[in-house]
GROMACS .gro file of C-alpha atoms in nm:
model
  131
    1MET     CA    1  -3.368   7.086   0.143
    2SER     CA    2  -3.213   7.413   0.014
    3PHE     CA    3  -2.907   7.428  -0.195
    4LYS     CA    4  -2.705   7.586   0.080
    5THR     CA    5  -2.791   7.307   0.330
    6PHE     CA    6  -2.721   7.044   0.063
    7THR     CA    7  -2.382   7.204  -0.017
    8LEU     CA    8  -2.285   7.220   0.356
    9THR     CA    9  -2.388   6.861   0.411
   10ALA     CA   10  -2.185   6.746   0.113
   11LEU     CA   11  -1.884   6.947   0.222
   12ALA     CA   12  -1.906   6.805   0.581
   13SER     CA   13  -1.946   6.454   0.449
   14SER     CA   14  -1.643   6.492   0.227
   15LEU     CA   15  -1.437   6.632   0.515
   16ILE     CA   16  -1.539   6.339   0.735
   17VAL     CA   17  -1.449   6.082   0.463
   18ALA     CA   18  -1.120   6.255   0.393
   19THR     CA   19  -1.021   6.256   0.762
   20GLY     CA   20  -1.118   5.888   0.794
   21LEU     CA   21  -0.909   5.794   0.489
   22SER     CA   22  -0.616   5.993   0.631
   23LEU     CA   23  -0.646   5.811   0.965
   24ALA     CA   24  -0.663   5.477   0.796
   25ALA     CA   25  -0.358   5.555   0.589
   26ASP     CA   26  -0.164   5.662   0.903
   27GLN     CA   27  -0.261   5.339   1.077
   28ILE     CA   28  -0.152   5.126   0.779
   29GLN     CA   29   0.175   5.314   0.769
   30ASP     CA   30   0.231   5.266   1.145
   31LYS     CA   31   0.147   4.894   1.115
   32THR     CA   32   0.389   4.851   0.826
   33LYS     CA   33   0.661   5.032   1.026
   34ASP     CA   34   0.593   4.801   1.331
   35GLN     CA   35   0.609   4.496   1.112
   36THR     CA   36   0.950   4.611   0.976
   37GLN     CA   37   1.076   4.673   1.325
   38ASP     CA   38   0.952   4.320   1.430
   39ARG     CA   39   1.135   4.164   1.140
   40THR     CA   40   1.450   4.346   1.216
   41GLN     CA   41   1.433   4.249   1.584
   42LEU     CA   42   1.374   3.883   1.482
   43ARG     CA   43   1.660   3.894   1.239
   44ASP     CA   44   1.891   4.042   1.500
   45GLN     CA   45   1.806   3.771   1.742
   46ILE     CA   46   1.973   3.512   1.525
   47TYR     CA   47   2.344   3.479   1.584
   48GLY     CA   48   2.513   3.580   1.254
   49SER     CA   49   2.193   3.690   1.096
   50GLN     CA   50   2.378   3.963   0.911
   51LEU     CA   51   2.565   3.689   0.724
   52MET     CA   52   2.243   3.495   0.640
   53THR     CA   53   1.994   3.536   0.357
   54GLU     CA   54   1.621   3.594   0.438
   55GLN     CA   55   1.552   3.229   0.333
   56GLU     CA   56   1.823   3.100   0.570
   57ARG     CA   57   1.677   3.297   0.857
   58ILE     CA   58   1.329   3.150   0.787
   59GLU     CA   59   1.472   2.801   0.770
   60HIS     CA   60   1.670   2.861   1.096
   61ARG     CA   61   1.351   2.978   1.276
   62ASN     CA   62   1.149   2.676   1.150
   63LYS     CA   63   1.422   2.440   1.254
   64MET     CA   64   1.437   2.593   1.604
   65ARG     CA   65   1.063   2.557   1.632
   66SER     CA   66   1.074   2.191   1.534
   67PHE     CA   67   1.299   2.069   1.818
   68LYS     CA   68   1.131   1.889   2.105
   69THR     CA   69   1.405   1.928   2.367
   70GLN     CA   70   1.644   2.194   2.486
   71GLN     CA   71   1.939   1.961   2.417
   72GLU     CA   72   1.843   1.945   2.047
   73ARG     CA   73   1.821   2.320   2.035
   74GLU     CA   74   2.154   2.370   2.210
   75ALA     CA   75   2.327   2.112   1.978
   76TYR     CA   76   2.183   2.288   1.673
   77LEU     CA   77   2.275   2.636   1.809
   78LEU     CA   78   2.631   2.525   1.866
   79GLU     CA   79   2.659   2.387   1.513
   80HIS     CA   80   2.497   2.714   1.376
   81HIS     CA   81   2.747   2.926   1.582
   82LYS     CA   82   3.037   2.734   1.428
   83ARG     CA   83   2.897   2.777   1.073
   84MET     CA   84   2.846   3.156   1.132
   85GLN     CA   85   3.195   3.191   1.279
   86GLU     CA   86   3.341   3.019   0.964
   87ARG     CA   87   3.138   3.234   0.737
   88ALA     CA   88   3.239   3.551   0.920
   89LYS     CA   89   3.599   3.454   0.895
   90GLU     CA   90   3.576   3.397   0.519
   91LYS     CA   91   3.426   3.742   0.480
   92GLY     CA   92   3.668   3.913   0.722
   93ILE     CA   93   3.400   4.004   0.978
   94THR     CA   94   3.423   3.956   1.348
   95LEU     CA   95   3.132   3.810   1.541
   96PRO     CA   96   3.100   3.792   1.917
   97ASP     CA   97   3.259   3.472   2.062
   98GLU     CA   98   2.953   3.368   2.264
   99PRO     CA   99   2.628   3.281   2.078
  100MET     CA  100   2.315   3.442   2.217
  101GLY     CA  101   2.150   3.251   2.502
  102ARG     CA  102   2.487   3.145   2.645
  103PRO     CA  103   2.653   3.289   2.959
  104GLY     CA  104   2.789   3.635   2.868
  105GLY     CA  105   2.504   3.700   2.618
  106MET     CA  106   2.157   3.829   2.706
  107GLY     CA  107   1.957   3.519   2.625
  108PRO     CA  108   1.763   3.297   2.851
  109GLY     CA  109   1.934   3.247   3.189
  110SER     CA  110   2.143   3.557   3.177
  111GLY     CA  111   2.082   3.906   3.282
  112MET     CA  112   2.014   4.045   3.634
  113GLY     CA  113   1.877   3.787   3.874
  114PRO     CA  114   1.870   3.792   4.249
  115GLY     CA  115   2.187   3.935   4.390
  116SER     CA  116   2.271   4.115   4.069
  117GLY     CA  117   2.230   4.476   3.995
  118MET     CA  118   2.319   4.793   4.178
  119GLY     CA  119   2.117   4.766   4.494
  120PRO     CA  120   2.070   5.058   4.735
  121GLY     CA  121   2.296   5.346   4.685
  122GLY     CA  122   2.450   5.208   4.369
  123GLY     CA  123   2.301   5.466   4.138
  124MET     CA  124   2.450   5.784   3.991
  125GLY     CA  125   2.254   6.032   4.204
  126PRO     CA  126   2.381   6.326   4.410
  127GLY     CA  127   2.652   6.250   4.665
  128GLY     CA  128   2.832   5.993   4.450
  129GLY     CA  129   2.548   5.753   4.442
  130ARG     CA  130   2.506   5.743   4.817
  131ARG     CA  131   2.182   5.835   4.997
   0.00000   0.00000   0.00000
């Protein structure tokens, strides 16, 4: 193998390795970003999470997973709601009146079911939303 061929091969190999490392670093960065977003979304799903420490949020999630019945969960969530309302009042912060998952929130059982929503002609298109 000539020196020129060897040099070109080494250069090409270096380029391939550098590109691979760059792609791997991008994937790691994207994964880290996704995990941060997931943690933020999980935190935001807990009523009053902005008033809780990370350890309290972990304990809350573990407790929620430990319940066997919906009644146990609802009783705990009502108690949690009251605690967060008291904590918010002490700090001069206003939280929504309804805990997540209750009517008026966007938890299970709420949202648009049959008979809800705009239906035909209810949009904002030309002609005032009528077709």
